[in-house]
Amino acid sequence: MSSRAPDAVSGGPLEQDRDERVGTGGAAPPRGSRRSRHSRSSLSMIRLFDLSPDLLGAASPDGYFTLLNAAWQRVLGWTLDELMARPFLAFVHPDDVEETTAEISKLAAHGGVAHYGFENRYRTRTGDYRRIEWTIVPDIDTAYFVAKDVSDKRAAEAQRDRAAQMMRTVIESVADGLWVTDARGRLILMNHAGIRLLGYDSPDEVLGRNPHTVFHHRHEDGTPYPIDQCPLADVGPTGRRVHVGEDTFWRRDGVPVPVSYSSAPIATAEGAGSVVAFHDITLVQTERARLRAQVAEAEWFDEIRQAMIENRLELFEQPIVDLSSGRTYKHELLLRLRSRQGAVVEPRLFLPAAEKYGLIEEIDRWVITQAITLAASGRRVAFNVSAESIGKAGILMHIEDELARTGAEPGLLTLEVTETAVMDDLEEGKRFADRLVSLGCSFALDDFGTGYGSLTYLRQLPITYVKIDAQFVQGLTTDPSDRALVEAIVHIAQSLGKRTIAEGVEDEPTLRLLRDLGVELAQGYHLGRPAPSS
Ligand code: C2E
Ligand code: CA
Ligand code: CA
């Protein structure tokens, strides 16, 4: 069976020897005569053969096509005679000749086995090249083949690859997290910045899933975030862009990340998807909070100064009760600021600003004057002095002056200093405390157990009272380790001759247990809240 130009099918002489057929081209040597007889059915076969859109044919071991269907002419523009007149390698792109030769020798080695998928480029009559993909069945002395012109397919693939590669380059080069979802809202792409921000190792862990259910399923406070309320879900379907300045994504390890994001619709293979760019705003938020705090402090600075001028600082009193008698032994004076509207402001709100902006020493002096005035009227009081004032000669002198001026009995006064305050400079703290004690005042170590050097201070400072911090007292009846700690503190204090005061007593069982553990004095809401002095 053989064929030639398409007109051969429409009734031309089918039985011609090769010499005659190539005669018009004239260039090829005779390839030996191959004669066949054709029945009616083989005539239909030839028709079929020429109608096939695939490139069909056969080749001889010496490197010539011996049989080609009409599709060849349609694809390459050469007549079949022209194609058969020269070794087929003559039509192969020079860069593909070596590989083609290698494939042919492989074929010889694999005799009889169909061979798929090899591609090379064939020159057309107009001088450009078509990419041909081969399926070859070697037979004795002949290789039959079905080939396809895959030029357009490959060009489209290359175009797609280039577009995808460009998209990937763009997506990977942005510092922000970026993802793309398909028309059904599933992730089809996530860049490495995004993967890193969300705490994953590889995009494979999230691809194919809905981003909302993976890392946007809860609000900042941990409550569920239903997907039908998610602004991102609408972007693809409605084509509307979205920008959210502050929201929360959840990392794989369960840690929330504050983020801002923008989303726009994007065309994907099966419809409108969306592209989302997101940004970790932790630093922005921290910075914002810092600025807010700074503004608040500056406002407090002004408010404290005004309050001092307008006499709006007050001292509340809280009873400290003797556990053996149940009677109030003395009061701790606790600072309050009265706003212009009459509201009571607690020290945790304004003392940090006072310390930061250098107003604390003046406040401490004021407190000292009030405390010593109360002592002069026969009241037993404890008052707090800030870390900044410890060791200041001015403060010591102020105490001495006030004692002299009012004639107050120093034994009625206890100065409370936190561990962290003496920690700054132990030598200085010790000189300060020694001087106070020599004046006749008492010294209490506040918030005992919260610092690092509790025991050192206990040994080196002339302390009368140890105030057991509220955090150990509040868990006393429920937490065995708090109980063990309080027991140990009481034991150590007693053996060093110090008196103990428990802070933050809020209920009767705690009070009873403290008494049983040998604590001498107690203070807390259960015994009396801080209140304005009567
Ligand atoms: P602090 O000296 O340890 O005072 C005890 C704090 O515990 C007080 O808070 C008091 O109101 C609170 N408290 C008392 N009983 C209970 C209780 O049963 N439960 C709980 N949860 N809390 C209780 P406050 O008055 O807000 O004072 C806070 C801190 O401010 C004081 O801690 C002290 O370090 C400082 N401070 C207070 N007044 C002054 C002052 O006049 N001068 C200086 N420099 N600092 C002061
Ligand atoms: Ca105190
Ligand atoms: Ca305390």
Coordinates of C-alpha atoms and ligand atoms in Angstrom, one line a residue:
M1 CA 0.0 0.0 0.0
S2 CA 1.3 3.4 -0.9
S3 CA 0.0 6.8 -1.5
R4 CA 1.0 10.2 -2.8
A5 CA -0.6 13.5 -3.4
P6 CA -4.3 13.8 -2.4
D7 CA -5.4 13.5 -6.1
A8 CA -4.1 9.9 -6.0
V9 CA -7.1 9.0 -3.8
S10 CA -9.6 10.4 -6.3
G11 CA -8.9 7.7 -8.8
G12 CA -5.3 8.3 -10.0
P13 CA -3.1 5.3 -10.8
L14 CA -2.3 3.6 -7.5
E15 CA 0.0 1.0 -8.9
Q16 CA 3.1 2.8 -9.8
D17 CA 6.5 1.8 -9.0
R18 CA 8.6 4.1 -7.0
D19 CA 10.8 5.3 -9.9
E20 CA 7.8 6.5 -11.7
R21 CA 6.3 8.3 -8.7
V22 CA 9.5 10.1 -7.7
G23 CA 10.1 10.8 -11.3
T24 CA 8.7 14.3 -11.1
G25 CA 11.0 15.2 -8.2
G26 CA 13.8 13.5 -10.1
A27 CA 16.3 13.9 -7.2
A28 CA 16.0 10.5 -5.5
P29 CA 17.7 7.4 -6.6
P30 CA 15.5 4.4 -7.3
R31 CA 14.5 2.8 -3.9
G32 CA 13.8 -0.6 -5.3
S33 CA 10.5 -1.7 -6.7
R34 CA 7.5 -2.4 -4.4
R35 CA 4.4 -3.6 -6.1
S36 CA 1.1 -4.3 -4.5
R37 CA -2.3 -5.3 -5.6
H38 CA -5.3 -3.5 -4.4
S39 CA -8.7 -5.0 -3.9
R40 CA -11.8 -2.9 -3.4
S41 CA -11.4 -3.1 0.4
S42 CA -7.8 -1.9 0.2
L43 CA -9.1 1.0 -1.9
S44 CA -11.3 2.1 1.0
M45 CA -8.3 1.6 3.3
I46 CA -6.3 4.0 1.2
R47 CA -9.2 6.5 1.3
L48 CA -9.2 6.2 5.1
F49 CA -5.5 6.4 5.2
D50 CA -5.5 9.7 3.3
L51 CA -8.4 11.2 5.2
S52 CA -6.7 10.6 8.6
P53 CA -5.8 13.9 10.3
D54 CA -2.8 12.0 11.8
L55 CA 0.4 11.7 9.9
L56 CA 0.6 8.0 8.9
G57 CA 3.3 6.1 7.0
A58 CA 6.3 3.9 7.0
A59 CA 10.0 4.3 6.6
S60 CA 12.8 2.0 5.5
P61 CA 15.9 1.2 7.5
D62 CA 18.0 3.2 5.0
G63 CA 16.4 6.4 6.1
Y64 CA 13.7 7.1 3.5
F65 CA 9.9 7.4 3.9
T66 CA 8.4 4.5 1.9
L67 CA 4.8 5.4 2.6
L68 CA 3.0 8.6 3.5
N69 CA -0.6 9.7 3.8
A70 CA -2.0 12.9 2.5
A71 CA -1.9 14.6 5.9
W72 CA 1.8 15.0 5.4
Q73 CA 1.3 17.3 2.6
R74 CA -1.3 19.3 4.4
V75 CA 1.0 19.8 7.4
L76 CA 4.4 20.3 5.7
G77 CA 3.4 21.7 2.3
W78 CA 5.8 19.3 0.5
T79 CA 4.4 16.9 -2.0
L80 CA 4.7 13.3 -0.9
D81 CA 7.1 12.7 -3.7
E82 CA 9.3 15.5 -2.5
L83 CA 9.2 14.0 1.0
M84 CA 10.1 10.5 -0.2
A85 CA 12.8 11.6 -2.6
R86 CA 15.2 12.6 0.1
P87 CA 16.4 10.9 3.4
F88 CA 13.9 12.0 6.0
L89 CA 16.7 13.3 8.2
A90 CA 17.1 16.0 5.5
F91 CA 13.8 17.5 6.7
V92 CA 14.6 17.3 10.4
H93 CA 15.7 20.5 12.2
P94 CA 19.5 20.5 12.3
D95 CA 19.4 20.7 16.2
D96 CA 17.2 17.6 16.3
V97 CA 19.2 15.4 14.0
E98 CA 21.4 13.9 16.6
E99 CA 18.6 13.0 18.9
T100 CA 16.5 11.6 16.0
T101 CA 19.4 9.4 15.0
A102 CA 19.7 8.2 18.6
E103 CA 16.0 7.4 18.7
I104 CA 16.2 5.4 15.5
S105 CA 19.0 3.2 16.8
K106 CA 17.0 2.7 20.0
L107 CA 14.2 1.5 17.8
A108 CA 16.3 -1.0 16.1
A109 CA 17.3 -2.4 19.4
H110 CA 13.7 -2.6 20.7
G111 CA 12.5 -4.3 17.5
G112 CA 8.7 -4.9 17.4
V113 CA 7.8 -2.7 20.4
A114 CA 5.7 0.3 19.8
H115 CA 7.5 3.4 20.7
Y116 CA 5.7 6.5 21.9
G117 CA 6.2 10.2 22.5
F118 CA 9.4 11.1 20.7
E119 CA 9.2 14.6 19.2
N120 CA 11.3 16.4 16.6
R121 CA 10.9 19.4 14.3
Y122 CA 10.2 19.0 10.5
R123 CA 10.9 21.7 8.0
T124 CA 8.0 22.8 5.9
R125 CA 8.1 23.9 2.4
T126 CA 8.0 27.6 3.5
G127 CA 11.1 27.1 5.6
D128 CA 9.6 27.1 9.2
Y129 CA 9.3 24.0 11.3
R130 CA 6.4 21.9 12.7
R131 CA 6.9 19.9 15.8
I132 CA 6.0 16.2 15.2
E133 CA 5.2 13.6 17.9
W134 CA 5.9 10.0 16.9
T135 CA 4.4 6.6 17.7
I136 CA 6.4 4.0 15.9
V137 CA 5.9 0.3 15.4
P138 CA 9.1 -1.3 14.0
D139 CA 8.6 -4.3 11.8
I140 CA 11.1 -6.3 9.7
D141 CA 12.7 -3.9 7.3
T142 CA 10.0 -1.2 7.8
A143 CA 8.9 1.0 10.6
Y144 CA 5.3 2.0 10.6
F145 CA 4.3 5.2 12.3
V146 CA 1.4 7.4 13.5
A147 CA 2.6 10.9 14.0
K148 CA 0.9 14.1 15.1
D149 CA 1.6 17.8 14.4
V150 CA 1.8 19.0 18.0
S151 CA 3.2 22.5 17.1
D152 CA 0.1 24.4 18.1
K153 CA -0.4 22.4 21.3
R154 CA 3.2 22.8 22.3
A155 CA 3.2 26.5 21.5
A156 CA 0.0 27.0 23.6
E157 CA 1.6 25.0 26.5
A158 CA 4.8 27.1 26.3
Q159 CA 2.7 30.2 26.3
R160 CA 0.8 29.0 29.4
D161 CA 4.0 28.0 31.1
R162 CA 5.5 31.4 30.4
A163 CA 2.4 33.1 31.8
A164 CA 2.3 30.9 34.8
Q165 CA 6.1 31.4 35.4
M166 CA 5.6 35.1 35.1
M167 CA 2.7 35.0 37.6
R168 CA 4.8 32.9 40.0
T169 CA 7.7 35.3 39.7
V170 CA 5.5 38.3 40.5
I171 CA 3.7 36.4 43.4
E172 CA 6.9 35.2 44.9
S173 CA 8.7 38.6 44.7
V174 CA 6.2 40.4 46.9
A175 CA 7.0 40.5 50.6
D176 CA 3.3 40.3 51.5
G177 CA 1.4 37.1 51.7
L178 CA -0.5 36.4 48.5
W179 CA -3.0 33.7 47.5
V180 CA -5.3 32.9 44.7
T181 CA -8.6 31.0 44.9
D182 CA -10.5 29.3 42.1
A183 CA -14.2 29.9 41.3
R184 CA -15.2 27.5 44.1
G185 CA -13.1 29.4 46.7
R186 CA -10.4 26.9 47.0
L187 CA -6.7 27.8 47.2
I188 CA -4.9 27.2 44.0
L189 CA -1.8 29.2 44.9
M190 CA -0.1 30.6 47.9
N191 CA 3.3 32.3 47.9
H192 CA 6.1 31.5 50.4
A193 CA 5.7 34.7 52.3
G194 CA 2.1 33.7 53.0
I195 CA 3.0 30.2 53.9
R196 CA 5.6 31.5 56.3
L197 CA 3.3 34.1 57.9
L198 CA 0.7 31.4 58.5
G199 CA 3.3 29.0 60.0
Y200 CA 3.1 26.3 57.4
D201 CA 6.1 24.4 55.8
S202 CA 4.8 24.1 52.3
P203 CA 1.9 25.3 50.1
D204 CA 0.8 21.7 49.7
E205 CA -0.6 21.8 53.2
V206 CA -3.2 24.4 52.3
L207 CA -3.8 24.1 48.5
G208 CA -7.2 22.8 47.5
R209 CA -8.8 24.0 50.8
N210 CA -10.9 27.0 51.5
P211 CA -8.8 29.7 53.2
H212 CA -11.6 30.8 55.4
T213 CA -11.9 27.4 57.0
V214 CA -8.2 26.9 57.3
F215 CA -7.0 30.2 58.9
H216 CA -9.9 32.7 59.0
H217 CA -12.5 30.6 60.9
R218 CA -12.3 32.6 64.2
H219 CA -12.5 36.2 65.2
E220 CA -9.8 37.9 67.2
D221 CA -11.5 37.0 70.4
G222 CA -11.7 33.3 69.4
T223 CA -15.4 33.2 68.7
P224 CA -16.4 31.4 65.4
Y225 CA -16.4 33.4 62.2
P226 CA -19.1 31.9 59.9
I227 CA -18.0 31.7 56.3
D228 CA -21.1 33.5 55.1
Q229 CA -20.0 36.6 56.9
C230 CA -16.5 36.5 55.4
P231 CA -16.0 39.5 53.1
L232 CA -13.5 37.5 51.0
A233 CA -16.1 34.9 50.0
D234 CA -18.0 37.5 47.9
V235 CA -15.1 38.8 45.8
G236 CA -15.1 36.1 43.1
P237 CA -18.9 35.9 42.7
T238 CA -19.7 39.6 42.9
G239 CA -16.5 40.9 41.3
R240 CA -16.3 43.5 44.1
R241 CA -12.9 44.5 45.5
V242 CA -12.4 44.3 49.3
H243 CA -10.0 46.0 51.7
V244 CA -9.9 45.2 55.4
G245 CA -7.5 47.2 57.6
E246 CA -7.6 45.0 60.7
D247 CA -8.6 41.4 61.1
T248 CA -7.1 38.1 62.4
F249 CA -5.7 35.0 60.7
W250 CA -4.9 32.0 62.7
R251 CA -1.5 30.3 62.3
R252 CA -1.2 26.6 62.0
D253 CA 0.1 26.5 65.7
G254 CA -3.1 28.3 66.8
V255 CA -1.5 31.7 67.3
P256 CA -3.5 34.6 66.0
V257 CA -1.8 37.0 63.6
P258 CA -3.2 40.5 63.2
V259 CA -3.5 41.3 59.5
S260 CA -4.8 43.7 56.9
Y261 CA -5.7 42.5 53.4
S262 CA -7.0 43.4 50.0
S263 CA -8.7 41.2 47.5
A264 CA -9.7 41.5 43.9
P265 CA -11.5 39.2 41.4
I266 CA -9.3 37.3 39.0
A267 CA -10.1 35.1 36.0
T268 CA -9.2 31.4 36.5
A269 CA -9.7 28.4 34.2
E270 CA -13.2 27.7 35.5
G271 CA -14.5 31.1 36.3
A272 CA -14.0 34.1 38.6
G273 CA -11.7 33.4 41.5
S274 CA -10.0 36.0 43.6
V275 CA -6.5 37.1 44.5
V276 CA -5.8 38.2 48.1
A277 CA -2.7 40.1 49.4
F278 CA -2.3 40.2 53.2
H279 CA 0.1 41.8 55.6
D280 CA 1.1 41.0 59.2
I281 CA 0.3 44.2 61.1
T282 CA 1.7 43.1 64.5
L283 CA 4.3 45.8 64.4
V284 CA 1.9 48.4 63.2
Q285 CA -0.4 47.5 66.1
T286 CA 2.4 47.5 68.6
E287 CA 3.5 50.9 67.4
R288 CA -0.1 52.2 67.5
A289 CA -0.5 50.9 71.1
R290 CA 2.8 52.5 72.0
L291 CA 1.8 55.8 70.6
R292 CA -1.6 55.6 72.3
A293 CA 0.1 54.8 75.6
Q294 CA 2.5 57.7 75.2
V295 CA -0.4 60.1 74.5
A296 CA -2.2 58.7 77.5
E297 CA 0.9 59.1 79.7
A298 CA 1.3 62.7 78.5
E299 CA -2.4 63.3 79.4
W300 CA -1.8 61.8 82.8
F301 CA 1.2 64.0 83.3
D302 CA -0.9 67.0 82.8
E303 CA -3.8 65.6 84.9
I304 CA -1.5 64.7 87.9
R305 CA 0.1 68.2 87.9
Q306 CA -3.4 69.8 87.9
A307 CA -4.6 67.4 90.6
M308 CA -1.6 68.4 92.8
I309 CA -2.3 72.1 92.3
E310 CA -6.1 71.6 92.8
N311 CA -5.7 69.3 95.8
R312 CA -7.3 66.4 94.1
L313 CA -4.8 63.7 95.5
E314 CA -6.3 61.7 98.3
L315 CA -5.2 58.9 100.6
F316 CA -7.6 56.0 101.2
E317 CA -7.2 53.8 104.2
Q318 CA -7.3 50.0 104.4
P319 CA -7.3 48.3 107.8
I320 CA -4.6 45.8 108.7
V321 CA -6.0 43.4 111.2
D322 CA -4.3 41.6 114.1
L323 CA -5.3 37.9 113.6
S324 CA -5.0 36.9 117.2
S325 CA -7.4 39.6 118.5
G326 CA -9.4 40.4 115.3
R327 CA -8.8 44.1 116.0
T328 CA -7.5 46.7 113.5
Y329 CA -3.9 47.2 114.3
K330 CA -3.2 50.0 111.8
H331 CA -4.1 51.3 108.3
E332 CA -2.3 51.3 105.0
L333 CA -2.6 54.6 103.2
L334 CA -3.3 54.1 99.5
L335 CA -3.1 56.9 97.0
R336 CA -6.0 58.0 94.9
L337 CA -6.6 60.7 92.4
R338 CA -10.0 62.4 92.3
S339 CA -11.0 63.4 88.8
R340 CA -12.6 66.8 88.2
Q341 CA -15.9 64.9 87.7
G342 CA -15.4 63.3 91.1
A343 CA -14.4 59.8 90.0
V344 CA -11.8 57.9 92.0
V345 CA -8.8 57.0 89.9
E346 CA -6.6 54.1 91.1
P347 CA -2.8 54.4 91.2
R348 CA -2.1 51.8 88.5
L349 CA -3.5 54.2 86.0
F350 CA -1.5 57.3 86.9
L351 CA 1.5 56.3 88.9
P352 CA 3.5 54.9 85.9
A353 CA 3.2 58.3 84.2
A354 CA 4.2 60.1 87.4
E355 CA 7.3 57.8 87.7
K356 CA 8.2 58.3 84.1
Y357 CA 7.9 62.1 84.1
G358 CA 9.5 62.8 87.4
L359 CA 6.4 63.7 89.4
I360 CA 6.7 60.8 91.8
E361 CA 9.1 62.3 94.2
E362 CA 6.8 65.2 94.8
I363 CA 3.9 62.8 95.3
D364 CA 5.9 60.8 97.8
R365 CA 6.7 64.0 99.7
W366 CA 3.0 64.8 99.8
V367 CA 2.1 61.3 101.0
I368 CA 4.9 61.5 103.7
T369 CA 3.5 64.8 105.0
Q370 CA -0.1 63.3 105.2
A371 CA 1.1 60.1 106.9
I372 CA 3.2 62.0 109.5
T373 CA 0.3 64.4 110.1
L374 CA -1.9 61.4 110.8
A375 CA 0.7 59.9 113.1
A376 CA 0.8 63.2 115.0
S377 CA -2.9 62.8 115.7
G378 CA -2.1 59.4 117.3
R379 CA -3.0 57.2 114.2
R380 CA -0.8 54.1 113.4
V381 CA -0.3 54.2 109.6
A382 CA 1.7 52.5 106.9
F383 CA 2.5 54.3 103.7
N384 CA 4.1 53.5 100.4
V385 CA 7.2 55.1 98.9
S386 CA 8.2 54.5 95.3
A387 CA 11.5 53.0 94.2
E388 CA 12.6 56.4 92.8
S389 CA 12.6 58.0 96.3
I390 CA 14.5 55.2 98.0
G391 CA 17.9 56.5 98.9
K392 CA 17.1 60.1 98.1
A393 CA 18.7 62.3 100.8
G394 CA 15.9 64.8 100.2
I395 CA 13.2 62.3 101.1
L396 CA 15.0 61.3 104.3
M397 CA 15.4 64.9 105.3
H398 CA 11.7 65.5 104.5
I399 CA 10.7 62.7 106.9
E400 CA 13.0 64.1 109.6
D401 CA 11.7 67.7 109.1
E402 CA 8.1 66.5 109.2
L403 CA 8.6 64.4 112.3
A404 CA 10.3 67.4 114.0
R405 CA 7.6 69.9 112.8
T406 CA 4.6 67.8 113.9
G407 CA 6.1 66.1 116.9
A408 CA 4.7 62.8 115.6
E409 CA 5.7 59.6 117.4
P410 CA 7.9 57.8 114.8
G411 CA 6.9 54.4 116.2
L412 CA 3.4 54.9 114.7
L413 CA 4.9 55.0 111.2
T414 CA 5.7 52.1 108.8
L415 CA 7.3 52.8 105.5
E416 CA 6.4 50.1 102.8
V417 CA 8.9 49.5 100.1
T418 CA 8.6 46.8 97.4
E419 CA 11.3 44.3 96.9
T420 CA 11.9 45.5 93.4
A421 CA 12.5 49.0 94.8
V422 CA 15.4 48.0 97.0
M423 CA 16.7 45.6 94.4
D424 CA 17.9 48.6 92.3
D425 CA 20.7 49.4 94.8
L426 CA 20.8 47.3 97.9
E427 CA 23.5 49.3 99.6
E428 CA 21.5 52.5 99.2
G429 CA 18.3 50.8 100.3
K430 CA 20.1 49.5 103.4
R431 CA 21.4 52.9 104.4
F432 CA 18.0 54.4 103.8
A433 CA 16.3 51.7 105.9
D434 CA 18.9 51.9 108.7
R435 CA 18.4 55.6 109.0
L436 CA 14.6 55.3 109.2
V437 CA 14.9 52.6 111.8
S438 CA 17.3 54.7 113.8
L439 CA 14.6 57.5 113.7
G440 CA 12.2 55.0 115.3
C441 CA 10.1 54.2 112.2
S442 CA 9.3 50.7 111.0
F443 CA 10.1 49.3 107.6
A444 CA 8.0 46.8 105.7
L445 CA 9.1 44.7 102.7
D446 CA 6.1 44.9 100.3
D447 CA 5.1 42.2 97.7
F448 CA 7.3 39.7 99.4
G449 CA 8.1 36.7 97.2
T450 CA 7.7 38.4 93.8
G451 CA 11.3 39.5 93.4
Y452 CA 14.5 37.5 93.1
G453 CA 16.3 38.4 96.3
S454 CA 13.6 38.1 98.9
L455 CA 15.7 36.1 101.3
T456 CA 18.8 38.3 100.9
Y457 CA 16.8 41.4 101.7
L458 CA 15.2 39.7 104.7
R459 CA 18.7 39.1 106.1
Q460 CA 20.3 42.4 105.3
L461 CA 17.6 45.0 105.8
P462 CA 16.3 46.1 109.2
I463 CA 12.8 44.9 108.3
T464 CA 10.0 44.8 110.9
Y465 CA 7.2 43.5 108.5
V466 CA 7.1 41.0 105.7
K467 CA 4.1 41.6 103.5
I468 CA 3.2 38.3 101.8
D469 CA 2.1 39.1 98.3
A470 CA -1.6 38.7 97.4
Q471 CA -0.8 36.3 94.6
F472 CA 0.3 33.6 97.1
V473 CA -2.6 34.4 99.5
Q474 CA -5.3 34.2 96.9
G475 CA -4.5 30.6 96.0
L476 CA -3.9 29.5 99.5
T477 CA -6.9 27.3 100.1
T478 CA -6.8 25.7 96.7
D479 CA -3.2 25.5 95.6
P480 CA -0.9 23.2 97.7
S481 CA 2.2 25.0 96.4
D482 CA 0.9 28.4 97.5
R483 CA 0.2 26.9 100.9
A484 CA 3.8 25.4 101.0
L485 CA 5.2 28.8 100.1
V486 CA 3.3 30.8 102.7
E487 CA 4.2 28.2 105.3
A488 CA 7.9 28.6 104.4
I489 CA 7.7 32.4 104.4
V490 CA 6.1 32.4 107.8
H491 CA 8.7 30.0 109.1
I492 CA 11.7 32.0 107.8
A493 CA 10.2 35.3 109.0
Q494 CA 9.5 34.0 112.5
S495 CA 13.0 32.5 112.8
L496 CA 14.5 35.9 111.8
G497 CA 12.2 37.8 114.2
K498 CA 10.1 39.5 111.5
R499 CA 6.3 40.0 111.7
T500 CA 4.1 38.8 108.8
I501 CA 1.3 40.5 107.1
A502 CA -0.8 38.7 104.5
E503 CA -2.1 40.9 101.6
G504 CA -5.3 40.4 99.5
V505 CA -7.4 38.3 101.9
E506 CA -10.8 38.0 100.2
D507 CA -12.6 35.3 102.2
E508 CA -13.0 33.7 105.6
P509 CA -11.5 30.3 104.9
T510 CA -8.3 32.0 103.7
L511 CA -8.3 34.1 106.8
R512 CA -8.7 31.1 109.1
L513 CA -6.0 29.2 107.3
L514 CA -3.6 32.2 107.6
R515 CA -4.3 32.3 111.3
D516 CA -3.6 28.5 111.6
L517 CA -0.3 28.9 109.7
G518 CA 0.8 31.5 112.2
V519 CA 0.5 34.7 110.1
E520 CA 0.2 37.7 112.5
L521 CA -1.6 40.4 110.5
A522 CA -3.9 40.5 107.5
Q523 CA -5.3 42.9 105.0
G524 CA -7.8 42.5 102.2
Y525 CA -11.3 43.1 100.9
H526 CA -12.7 40.6 103.4
L527 CA -11.4 42.6 106.3
G528 CA -12.1 46.1 104.8
R529 CA -11.8 47.8 101.5
P530 CA -9.6 50.9 101.0
A531 CA -11.9 53.8 101.8
P532 CA -11.6 57.6 102.2
S533 CA -10.4 58.5 105.7
S534 CA -13.2 59.4 108.0
Ligands
C2E1 P1 0.4 47.7 97.3 O1 1.2 48.6 98.2 O2 0.7 46.3 97.2 O3 -1.1 47.9 97.8 C1 -2.1 46.9 97.9 C2 -3.0 46.9 96.8 O4 -3.9 45.8 96.9 C3 -3.9 48.2 96.8 O5 -4.1 48.5 95.5 C4 -5.1 47.7 97.4 O6 -6.3 48.4 97.1 C5 -5.2 46.3 96.9 N1 -6.0 45.4 97.7 C6 -6.2 45.4 99.0 N2 -6.9 44.4 99.4 C7 -7.2 43.6 98.3 C8 -7.9 42.4 98.1 O7 -8.5 41.8 99.0 N3 -7.9 41.9 96.8 C9 -7.3 42.6 95.8 N4 -7.4 42.1 94.6 N5 -6.6 43.8 96.0 C10 -6.6 44.3 97.3 P2 -4.0 50.0 95.0 O8 -4.6 50.9 96.1 O9 -4.7 50.1 93.7 O10 -2.5 50.3 94.9 C11 -1.8 49.7 94.0 C12 -0.3 49.9 94.2 O11 0.0 51.3 94.0 C13 0.1 49.6 95.6 O12 0.4 48.3 95.8 C14 1.4 50.5 95.7 O13 2.5 49.8 95.1 C15 1.1 51.7 94.8 N6 0.7 52.8 95.7 C16 -0.5 52.9 96.3 N7 -0.5 54.1 97.1 C17 0.7 54.6 96.9 C18 1.4 55.8 97.4 O14 0.8 56.6 98.2 N8 2.6 56.1 97.0 C19 3.3 55.2 96.2 N9 4.5 55.5 95.8 N10 2.7 54.1 95.7 C20 1.5 53.8 96.0
CA2 CA 1.9 48.6 100.2
CA3 CA 1.7 44.6 98.1

